[in-house]
PDB file of C-alpha atoms and ligand atoms in Angstrom:
ATOM      1  CA  MET A   1     -22.387 -34.127 -16.074  1.00 63.00           C
ATOM      2  CA  TRP A   2     -20.734 -31.743 -18.400  1.00 60.00           C
ATOM      3  CA  PHE A   3     -23.389 -29.112 -17.898  1.00 61.00           C
ATOM      4  CA  LEU A   4     -22.835 -29.199 -14.258  1.00 64.00           C
ATOM      5  CA  THR A   5     -19.336 -28.491 -14.757  1.00 68.00           C
ATOM      6  CA  ILE A   6     -20.080 -25.578 -17.064  1.00 62.00           C
ATOM      7  CA  PHE A   7     -22.522 -24.349 -14.491  1.00 60.00           C
ATOM      8  CA  ALA A   8     -20.302 -24.492 -11.524  1.00 64.00           C
ATOM      9  CA  PHE A   9     -17.716 -22.653 -13.839  1.00 60.00           C
ATOM     10  CA  LEU A  10     -20.249 -20.082 -14.692  1.00 59.00           C
ATOM     11  CA  PHE A  11     -21.100 -19.671 -10.984  1.00 56.00           C
ATOM     12  CA  ALA A  12     -17.522 -19.355 -10.067  1.00 55.00           C
ATOM     13  CA  VAL A  13     -17.133 -16.662 -12.758  1.00 53.00           C
ATOM     14  CA  ARG A  14     -20.107 -14.829 -11.482  1.00 54.00           C
ATOM     15  CA  ALA A  15     -18.631 -15.015  -7.804  1.00 50.00           C
ATOM     16  CA  LEU A  16     -15.406 -13.644  -8.757  1.00 55.00           C
ATOM     17  CA  ALA A  17     -16.938 -10.691 -11.044  1.00 56.00           C
ATOM     18  CA  GLN A  18     -19.149  -9.887  -7.878  1.00 57.00           C
ATOM     19  CA  ASN A  19     -16.090  -9.717  -5.748  1.00 60.00           C
ATOM     20  CA  GLN A  20     -14.332  -7.598  -8.001  1.00 63.00           C
ATOM     21  CA  THR A  21     -14.276  -4.196  -5.972  1.00 74.00           C
ATOM     22  CA  THR A  22     -13.597  -1.312  -8.338  1.00 86.00           C
ATOM     23  CA  GLY A  23     -13.753   1.959  -6.597  1.00 91.00           C
ATOM     24  CA  LYS A  24     -16.796   4.335  -6.849  1.00 91.00           C
ATOM     25  CA  LEU A  25     -14.573   6.096  -9.361  1.00 94.00           C
ATOM     26  CA  GLY A  26     -13.571   3.161 -11.325  1.00 94.00           C
ATOM     27  CA  ASP A  27     -10.387   1.005 -11.742  1.00 96.00           C
ATOM     28  CA  ALA A  28      -7.137   2.812 -10.478  1.00 97.00           C
ATOM     29  CA  MET A  29      -5.232   4.205 -13.503  1.00 97.00           C
ATOM     30  CA  VAL A  30      -1.740   3.088 -14.180  1.00 98.00           C
ATOM     31  CA  VAL A  31       0.787   6.338 -13.872  1.00 98.00           C
ATOM     32  CA  MET A  32       3.073   6.802 -16.492  1.00 97.00           C
ATOM     33  CA  ASN A  33       3.775  10.195 -16.112  1.00 97.00           C
ATOM     34  CA  ASN A  34       6.118  10.285 -12.673  1.00 98.00           C
ATOM     35  CA  PRO A  35       8.518  12.768 -12.768  1.00 96.00           C
ATOM     36  CA  PRO A  36      12.098  10.942 -14.048  1.00 93.00           C
ATOM     37  CA  MET A  37      14.219  10.534 -11.086  1.00 92.00           C
ATOM     38  CA  ALA A  38      11.632  11.778  -8.481  1.00 96.00           C
ATOM     39  CA  SER A  39      12.632  10.073  -5.092  1.00 97.00           C
ATOM     40  CA  TYR A  40      10.819  10.248  -1.788  1.00 98.00           C
ATOM     41  CA  VAL A  41      11.909   8.532   1.485  1.00 98.00           C
ATOM     42  CA  ALA A  42      10.071   7.768   4.675  1.00 98.00           C
ATOM     43  CA  MET A  43      12.454   7.459   7.524  1.00 97.00           C
ATOM     44  CA  PHE A  44      11.584   5.263  10.539  1.00 96.00           C
ATOM     45  CA  PRO A  45      13.764   6.685  13.458  1.00 89.00           C
ATOM     46  CA  ARG A  46      13.918   4.300  16.586  1.00 78.00           C
ATOM     47  CA  ASN A  47      11.981   6.453  19.183  1.00 75.00           C
ATOM     48  CA  GLY A  48       9.846   6.169  22.105  1.00 71.00           C
ATOM     49  CA  MET A  49       6.725   5.298  19.968  1.00 73.00           C
ATOM     50  CA  SER A  50       8.064   2.575  17.967  1.00 82.00           C
ATOM     51  CA  LYS A  51      11.218   0.501  17.853  1.00 90.00           C
ATOM     52  CA  VAL A  52      11.022   0.262  14.265  1.00 95.00           C
ATOM     53  CA  LYS A  53      14.044   1.619  12.529  1.00 96.00           C
ATOM     54  CA  GLY A  54      15.032   1.871   8.916  1.00 97.00           C
ATOM     55  CA  LYS A  55      13.622   3.488   5.630  1.00 97.00           C
ATOM     56  CA  VAL A  56      11.199   3.074   2.753  1.00 98.00           C
ATOM     57  CA  THR A  57      12.477   4.689  -0.514  1.00 98.00           C
ATOM     58  CA  ALA A  58      10.072   5.468  -3.663  1.00 98.00           C
ATOM     59  CA  MET A  59      11.571   6.265  -6.858  1.00 98.00           C
ATOM     60  CA  SER A  60      10.122   6.761 -10.317  1.00 97.00           C
ATOM     61  CA  GLY A  61      10.143   3.704 -12.368  1.00 97.00           C
ATOM     62  CA  LYS A  62      11.810   3.724 -15.831  1.00 95.00           C
ATOM     63  CA  ASP A  63      10.578   6.276 -18.209  1.00 95.00           C
ATOM     64  CA  GLY A  64       8.155   7.382 -15.351  1.00 97.00           C
ATOM     65  CA  LYS A  65       6.160   4.156 -15.399  1.00 98.00           C
ATOM     66  CA  GLY A  66       5.138   3.175 -12.004  1.00 98.00           C
ATOM     67  CA  VAL A  67       7.005   3.579  -8.728  1.00 98.00           C
ATOM     68  CA  ASN A  68       9.744   1.479  -7.466  1.00 98.00           C
ATOM     69  CA  PHE A  69       9.283   0.903  -3.706  1.00 98.00           C
ATOM     70  CA  SER A  70      11.946  -0.331  -1.515  1.00 98.00           C
ATOM     71  CA  LEU A  71      11.548  -1.309   2.078  1.00 98.00           C
ATOM     72  CA  MET A  72      14.637  -1.675   4.465  1.00 98.00           C
ATOM     73  CA  LEU A  73      13.375  -2.226   8.033  1.00 98.00           C
ATOM     74  CA  GLN A  74      14.691  -3.664  11.159  1.00 97.00           C
ATOM     75  CA  GLY A  75      13.357  -3.825  14.750  1.00 96.00           C
ATOM     76  CA  LEU A  76       9.977  -5.174  13.766  1.00 97.00           C
ATOM     77  CA  PRO A  77       8.375  -7.057  16.920  1.00 96.00           C
ATOM     78  CA  LYS A  78       8.892 -10.855  17.182  1.00 95.00           C
ATOM     79  CA  GLU A  79       5.179 -11.386  17.573  1.00 95.00           C
ATOM     80  CA  GLY A  80       2.102 -10.029  16.019  1.00 97.00           C
ATOM     81  CA  GLY A  81       2.980 -10.272  12.422  1.00 96.00           C
ATOM     82  CA  PRO A  82       2.610 -10.829   9.429  1.00 98.00           C
ATOM     83  CA  PHE A  83       2.555  -7.096   9.322  1.00 98.00           C
ATOM     84  CA  SER A  84       0.719  -5.063   6.617  1.00 98.00           C
ATOM     85  CA  PHE A  85       1.650  -1.726   5.389  1.00 98.00           C
ATOM     86  CA  HIS A  86      -0.335   1.037   3.375  1.00 98.00           C
ATOM     87  CA  LEU A  87       0.100   4.353   2.120  1.00 98.00           C
ATOM     88  CA  HIS A  88      -2.211   6.484   4.285  1.00 98.00           C
ATOM     89  CA  ASP A  89      -4.167   9.739   3.259  1.00 98.00           C
ATOM     90  CA  GLN A  90      -2.755  12.286   5.823  1.00 98.00           C
ATOM     91  CA  PRO A  91       0.882  12.971   7.139  1.00 98.00           C
ATOM     92  CA  VAL A  92       2.046  11.767  10.604  1.00 97.00           C
ATOM     93  CA  PRO A  93       1.063  14.432  13.297  1.00 97.00           C
ATOM     94  CA  MET A  94       3.984  16.139  14.965  1.00 95.00           C
ATOM     95  CA  ASP A  95       3.629  14.082  17.883  1.00 94.00           C
ATOM     96  CA  GLY A  96       3.965  10.892  15.916  1.00 93.00           C
ATOM     97  CA  ASN A  97       0.649   9.340  16.781  1.00 95.00           C
ATOM     98  CA  CYS A  98      -0.119   7.105  13.692  1.00 96.00           C
ATOM     99  CA  THR A  99      -3.983   7.487  14.316  1.00 97.00           C
ATOM    100  CA  GLY A 100      -3.705  10.964  12.621  1.00 97.00           C
ATOM    101  CA  THR A 101      -2.679   9.374   9.309  1.00 98.00           C
ATOM    102  CA  LYS A 102      -6.283   8.601   8.979  1.00 98.00           C
ATOM    103  CA  ALA A 103      -7.327   6.119   6.379  1.00 98.00           C
ATOM    104  CA  HIS A 104      -5.545   4.527   3.635  1.00 98.00           C
ATOM    105  CA  LEU A 105      -4.950   6.506   0.280  1.00 98.00           C
ATOM    106  CA  ASP A 106      -7.863   5.575  -1.694  1.00 98.00           C
ATOM    107  CA  PRO A 107      -8.448   7.966  -4.513  1.00 98.00           C
ATOM    108  CA  TYR A 108     -10.901   5.891  -6.240  1.00 97.00           C
ATOM    109  CA  GLN A 109     -13.185   5.410  -3.401  1.00 96.00           C
ATOM    110  CA  ARG A 110     -13.042   1.516  -3.167  1.00 96.00           C
ATOM    111  CA  GLY A 111     -12.971   0.958   0.763  1.00 96.00           C
ATOM    112  CA  GLN A 112     -11.354  -1.803   2.435  1.00 94.00           C
ATOM    113  CA  THR A 113     -13.778  -4.731   2.049  1.00 92.00           C
ATOM    114  CA  PRO A 114     -13.737  -7.271   0.348  1.00 92.00           C
ATOM    115  CA  ALA A 115      -9.814  -7.735   0.694  1.00 95.00           C
ATOM    116  CA  CYS A 116      -7.565  -6.556  -2.101  1.00 96.00           C
ATOM    117  CA  ASP A 117      -7.097  -9.381  -4.841  1.00 94.00           C
ATOM    118  CA  MET A 118      -3.530  -9.320  -5.727  1.00 94.00           C
ATOM    119  CA  SER A 119      -4.250 -10.673  -9.231  1.00 95.00           C
ATOM    120  CA  MET A 120      -6.353  -7.506 -10.000  1.00 95.00           C
ATOM    121  CA  PRO A 121      -4.338  -4.673  -8.334  1.00 97.00           C
ATOM    122  CA  GLN A 122      -6.216  -2.004 -10.204  1.00 97.00           C
ATOM    123  CA  THR A 123      -9.236  -2.796  -8.284  1.00 96.00           C
ATOM    124  CA  CYS A 124      -7.429  -2.365  -4.981  1.00 97.00           C
ATOM    125  CA  GLU A 125      -7.156   0.752  -3.045  1.00 98.00           C
ATOM    126  CA  VAL A 126      -3.888   2.569  -4.379  1.00 98.00           C
ATOM    127  CA  GLY A 127      -2.655   2.854  -0.846  1.00 98.00           C
ATOM    128  CA  ASP A 128      -2.919  -0.997   0.061  1.00 98.00           C
ATOM    129  CA  LEU A 129       0.624  -1.878  -0.738  1.00 98.00           C
ATOM    130  CA  SER A 130       0.669  -4.951   1.081  1.00 98.00           C
ATOM    131  CA  GLY A 131      -2.616  -6.024  -0.249  1.00 98.00           C
ATOM    132  CA  LYS A 132      -1.155  -5.662  -3.798  1.00 98.00           C
ATOM    133  CA  HIS A 133       2.563  -6.616  -3.140  1.00 98.00           C
ATOM    134  CA  GLY A 134       2.492  -9.113  -0.003  1.00 98.00           C
ATOM    135  CA  LYS A 135       2.742  -8.564   3.740  1.00 98.00           C
ATOM    136  CA  ILE A 136       6.000  -8.437   5.583  1.00 98.00           C
ATOM    137  CA  GLU A 137       7.446 -10.971   8.208  1.00 96.00           C
ATOM    138  CA  GLY A 138      10.243 -11.235  10.507  1.00 96.00           C
ATOM    139  CA  THR A 139      12.256  -8.596  12.613  1.00 96.00           C
ATOM    140  CA  ARG A 140      14.269  -7.407   9.440  1.00 97.00           C
ATOM    141  CA  VAL A 141      12.696  -6.762   6.302  1.00 97.00           C
ATOM    142  CA  SER A 142      14.331  -6.059   2.908  1.00 98.00           C
ATOM    143  CA  LYS A 143      11.596  -6.013   0.109  1.00 98.00           C
ATOM    144  CA  ASN A 144      11.464  -4.604  -3.377  1.00 98.00           C
ATOM    145  CA  PHE A 145       8.387  -4.065  -5.831  1.00 98.00           C
ATOM    146  CA  MET A 146       6.920  -1.882  -8.611  1.00 98.00           C
ATOM    147  CA  ASP A 147       3.419  -0.313  -8.090  1.00 98.00           C
ATOM    148  CA  MET A 148       1.753   1.097 -11.177  1.00 98.00           C
ATOM    149  CA  TYR A 149      -1.091   2.939  -9.483  1.00 98.00           C
ATOM    150  CA  ALA A 150       0.603   5.017  -6.674  1.00 98.00           C
ATOM    151  CA  ALA A 151       1.987   8.351  -7.995  1.00 98.00           C
ATOM    152  CA  LEU A 152       5.077  10.754  -7.491  1.00 98.00           C
ATOM    153  CA  VAL A 153       3.328  13.425  -9.916  1.00 97.00           C
ATOM    154  CA  PRO A 154       1.781  15.940  -7.608  1.00 96.00           C
ATOM    155  CA  GLY A 155      -1.709  17.206  -8.347  1.00 96.00           C
ATOM    156  CA  ILE A 156      -3.571  13.950  -8.687  1.00 97.00           C
ATOM    157  CA  GLY A 157      -5.333  11.935  -5.854  1.00 97.00           C
ATOM    158  CA  ALA A 158      -2.736   9.100  -6.139  1.00 98.00           C
ATOM    159  CA  PHE A 159       0.069  11.359  -5.226  1.00 98.00           C
ATOM    160  CA  PHE A 160       1.752  10.259  -2.038  1.00 98.00           C
ATOM    161  CA  GLY A 161       4.818  12.615  -1.657  1.00 98.00           C
ATOM    162  CA  ASN A 162       2.928  14.509   1.064  1.00 98.00           C
ATOM    163  CA  ARG A 163       1.528  11.656   2.946  1.00 98.00           C
ATOM    164  CA  SER A 164       2.812   8.780   4.728  1.00 98.00           C
ATOM    165  CA  ILE A 165       3.215   5.019   5.245  1.00 98.00           C
ATOM    166  CA  VAL A 166       1.927   2.844   8.306  1.00 98.00           C
ATOM    167  CA  ILE A 167       2.750  -0.235   9.171  1.00 98.00           C
ATOM    168  CA  HIS A 168       0.159  -2.590  11.231  1.00 98.00           C
ATOM    169  CA  TYR A 169       0.264  -5.583  13.324  1.00 98.00           C
ATOM    170  CA  SER A 170      -1.926  -8.550  11.787  1.00 97.00           C
ATOM    171  CA  ASN A 171      -4.938  -7.316  13.904  1.00 97.00           C
ATOM    172  CA  SER A 172      -4.605  -4.118  12.323  1.00 97.00           C
ATOM    173  CA  THR A 173      -3.386  -1.956  15.243  1.00 97.00           C
ATOM    174  CA  ARG A 174      -0.794   0.663  14.031  1.00 97.00           C
ATOM    175  CA  LEU A 175       2.741  -0.209  14.749  1.00 96.00           C
ATOM    176  CA  ALA A 176       4.806   2.521  13.351  1.00 96.00           C
ATOM    177  CA  CYS A 177       4.376   5.223  10.772  1.00 97.00           C
ATOM    178  CA  ALA A 178       6.668   7.829   8.791  1.00 97.00           C
ATOM    179  CA  ASN A 179       6.017  10.727   6.561  1.00 97.00           C
ATOM    180  CA  PHE A 180       7.417  10.739   2.954  1.00 98.00           C
ATOM    181  CA  THR A 181       9.592  13.569   2.187  1.00 97.00           C
ATOM    182  CA  MET A 182      11.453  14.409  -0.961  1.00 96.00           C
ATOM    183  CA  ASP A 183      14.659  12.630  -1.277  1.00 91.00           C
ATOM    184  CA  MET A 184      17.621  15.085  -1.883  1.00 77.00           C
ATOM    185  CA  MET A 185      20.533  12.535  -1.684  1.00 60.00           C
ATOM    186  CA  ASP A 186      20.908  12.027  -5.510  1.00 54.00           C
TER     187      ASP A 186
HETATM  188  C1  NAG B 201     -16.419 -13.349  -2.777  1.00 80.04           C
HETATM  189  O1  NAG B 201     -16.654 -12.814  -1.258  1.00 80.04           O
HETATM  190  C2  NAG B 201     -17.328 -13.705  -0.297  1.00 80.04           C
HETATM  191  C3  NAG B 201     -17.698 -13.138   0.930  1.00 80.04           C
HETATM  192  O2  NAG B 201     -18.096 -11.756   0.574  1.00 80.04           O
HETATM  193  C4  NAG B 201     -16.354 -15.031  -0.250  1.00 80.04           C
HETATM  194  O3  NAG B 201     -17.194 -15.906   0.707  1.00 80.04           O
HETATM  195  C5  NAG B 201     -16.174 -15.648  -1.578  1.00 80.04           C
HETATM  196  O4  NAG B 201     -15.217 -16.677  -1.130  1.00 80.04           O
HETATM  197  C6  NAG B 201     -15.378 -14.655  -2.513  1.00 80.04           C
HETATM  198  N1  NAG B 201     -15.123 -15.302  -3.697  1.00 80.04           N
HETATM  199  C7  NAG B 201     -14.003 -15.312  -4.342  1.00 80.04           C
HETATM  200  C8  NAG B 201     -13.929 -15.832  -5.596  1.00 80.04           C
HETATM  201  O5  NAG B 201     -13.099 -14.491  -3.814  1.00 80.04           O
HETATM  202  C1  NAG B 202      14.066  -0.712  -7.975  1.00 80.04           C
HETATM  203  O1  NAG B 202      15.305  -0.166  -7.353  1.00 80.04           O
HETATM  204  C2  NAG B 202      16.202  -1.101  -6.888  1.00 80.04           C
HETATM  205  C3  NAG B 202      17.192  -0.260  -6.192  1.00 80.04           C
HETATM  206  O2  NAG B 202      16.710   0.418  -5.017  1.00 80.04           O
HETATM  207  C4  NAG B 202      16.875  -1.865  -7.947  1.00 80.04           C
HETATM  208  O3  NAG B 202      17.733  -2.720  -7.547  1.00 80.04           O
HETATM  209  C5  NAG B 202      15.789  -2.532  -8.672  1.00 80.04           C
HETATM  210  O4  NAG B 202      16.409  -3.201  -9.947  1.00 80.04           O
HETATM  211  C6  NAG B 202      14.730  -1.638  -8.970  1.00 80.04           C
HETATM  212  N1  NAG B 202      13.687  -2.300  -9.835  1.00 80.04           N
HETATM  213  C7  NAG B 202      13.103  -2.135 -11.050  1.00 80.04           C
HETATM  214  C8  NAG B 202      12.143  -2.924 -11.629  1.00 80.04           C
HETATM  215  O5  NAG B 202      13.448  -1.255 -11.663  1.00 80.04           O
HETATM  216  C1  NAG B 203      -2.699  -6.236  18.417  1.00 80.04           C
HETATM  217  O1  NAG B 203      -1.449  -6.975  18.531  1.00 80.04           O
HETATM  218  C2  NAG B 203      -0.462  -6.313  19.419  1.00 80.04           C
HETATM  219  C3  NAG B 203       0.824  -7.427  19.115  1.00 80.04           C
HETATM  220  O2  NAG B 203       0.421  -8.630  19.409  1.00 80.04           O
HETATM  221  C4  NAG B 203      -0.997  -6.020  20.469  1.00 80.04           C
HETATM  222  O3  NAG B 203       0.205  -5.416  21.353  1.00 80.04           O
HETATM  223  C5  NAG B 203      -2.029  -5.166  20.737  1.00 80.04           C
HETATM  224  O4  NAG B 203      -2.579  -4.835  21.884  1.00 80.04           O
HETATM  225  C6  NAG B 203      -3.178  -5.819  19.876  1.00 80.04           C
HETATM  226  N1  NAG B 203      -4.320  -4.838  19.643  1.00 80.04           N
HETATM  227  C7  NAG B 203      -5.607  -5.194  19.896  1.00 80.04           C
HETATM  228  C8  NAG B 203      -6.621  -4.269  19.536  1.00 80.04           C
HETATM  229  O5  NAG B 203      -5.928  -6.358  20.077  1.00 80.04           O
HETATM  230  C1  NAG B 204       4.770  15.008   8.791  1.00 80.04           C
HETATM  231  O1  NAG B 204       4.571  16.131   7.881  1.00 80.04           O
HETATM  232  C2  NAG B 204       3.608  17.062   8.039  1.00 80.04           C
HETATM  233  C3  NAG B 204       3.405  17.920   7.248  1.00 80.04           C
HETATM  234  O2  NAG B 204       4.293  18.632   6.454  1.00 80.04           O
HETATM  235  C4  NAG B 204       3.994  17.799   9.463  1.00 80.04           C
HETATM  236  O3  NAG B 204       3.148  18.888   9.977  1.00 80.04           O
HETATM  237  C5  NAG B 204       4.505  16.767  10.680  1.00 80.04           C
HETATM  238  O4  NAG B 204       4.974  17.602  11.794  1.00 80.04           O
HETATM  239  C6  NAG B 204       5.331  15.625  10.140  1.00 80.04           C
HETATM  240  N1  NAG B 204       5.399  14.642  11.107  1.00 80.04           N
HETATM  241  C7  NAG B 204       6.552  14.256  11.769  1.00 80.04           C
HETATM  242  C8  NAG B 204       6.423  13.117  12.769  1.00 80.04           C
HETATM  243  O5  NAG B 204       7.618  14.662  11.433  1.00 80.04           O
HETATM  244  C1  NAG B 205      -3.686   9.210  19.228  1.00 80.04           C
HETATM  245  O1  NAG B 205      -4.511   9.892  18.731  1.00 80.04           O
HETATM  246  C2  NAG B 205      -5.955   9.263  18.997  1.00 80.04           C
HETATM  247  C3  NAG B 205      -7.021   9.821  18.269  1.00 80.04           C
HETATM  248  O2  NAG B 205      -6.873  11.302  18.036  1.00 80.04           O
HETATM  249  C4  NAG B 205      -6.174   9.148  20.418  1.00 80.04           C
HETATM  250  O3  NAG B 205      -7.539   8.531  20.863  1.00 80.04           O
HETATM  251  C5  NAG B 205      -4.983   8.421  21.137  1.00 80.04           C
HETATM  252  O4  NAG B 205      -5.400   8.370  22.490  1.00 80.04           O
HETATM  253  C6  NAG B 205      -3.709   8.986  20.730  1.00 80.04           C
HETATM  254  N1  NAG B 205      -2.630   8.046  21.373  1.00 80.04           N
HETATM  255  C7  NAG B 205      -1.742   8.525  21.905  1.00 80.04           C
HETATM  256  C8  NAG B 205      -0.758   7.651  22.330  1.00 80.04           C
HETATM  257  O5  NAG B 205      -1.425   9.848  22.284  1.00 80.04           O
HETATM  258  C1  NAG B 206      -1.353  15.812  -1.177  1.00 80.04           C
HETATM  259  O1  NAG B 206      -1.327  16.266  -2.649  1.00 80.04           O
HETATM  260  C2  NAG B 206      -2.473  16.095  -3.514  1.00 80.04           C
HETATM  261  C3  NAG B 206      -2.145  16.363  -4.867  1.00 80.04           C
HETATM  262  O2  NAG B 206      -1.045  17.108  -4.869  1.00 80.04           O
HETATM  263  C4  NAG B 206      -3.557  16.941  -2.623  1.00 80.04           C
HETATM  264  O3  NAG B 206      -4.755  16.542  -3.473  1.00 80.04           O
HETATM  265  C5  NAG B 206      -3.725  16.399  -1.444  1.00 80.04           C
HETATM  266  O4  NAG B 206      -4.639  17.380  -0.714  1.00 80.04           O
HETATM  267  C6  NAG B 206      -2.488  16.660  -0.522  1.00 80.04           C
HETATM  268  N1  NAG B 206      -2.672  16.100   0.732  1.00 80.04           N
HETATM  269  C7  NAG B 206      -2.164  16.649   2.003  1.00 80.04           C
HETATM  270  C8  NAG B 206      -2.383  15.779   3.219  1.00 80.04           C
HETATM  271  O5  NAG B 206      -1.438  17.651   1.834  1.00 80.04           O
HETATM  272 CU1   CU B 207      -2.774   1.286   7.107  1.00 80.04          CU
END
């Protein structure tokens, strides 16, 4: 009997290992050198293309370790959630069409499948914020988390200060998007 248990256990470990999806370029690296006090903001103005209003701020963590994200959003639709959200590779085109933001920020070339395993965030796409930190639900959202793999230090692939954030319906249709820009407020 005991060997069956061990067999099942080894099988499970193997299945887990097979699903551990590291990028072609390896696991994402923890970013330790974000510029102290660096702060970026993505503003969602309510407009013709989207009713979502609010902002996402991204600040260097303590001693430059990781990035502190803060989502403060309202006007999310009553239907079609929970909503996923990602850092996307390209900025939002001038016309506001979220399709133009292209794919997720994925500097380690992992791809989207299988889905991100929250317990191994280093194996997820850097841009897959909701995969690593949970989707958002409800029409008003206030959410705060640290991400250790996204970067506010320019010059590396994980830098997102010149890119965008996109919010999706649960069916993955793009619901709203906004450019990050340097936050000059403080
Ligand atoms: C691994 O992925 C397969 C499908 O590709 C899925 O059926 C299985 O549940 C996954 N295993 C784990 C441990 O996530
Ligand atoms: C992140 O920033 C918020 C303020 O926007 C603060 O309340 C929170 O404590 C910070 N989190 C960490 C882990 O530093
Ligand atoms: C996705 O869901 C939203 C909200 O329910 C809906 O408006 C949209 O048409 C759906 N898109 C697709 C491709 O089904
Ligand atoms: C987003 O930023 C890019 C690059 O700076 C700019 O060309 C574009 O017009 C901006 N998009 C919006 C909607 O402001
Ligand atoms: C957004 O851009 C995509 C691809 O360029 C295009 O197919 C789509 O029609 C555009 N949507 C709007 C509302 O202009
Ligand atoms: C954003 O900055 C990174 C690193 O500095 C660079 O590699 C990337 O090409 C830039 N992306 C855009 C859309 O400008
Ligand atoms: Cu996305």
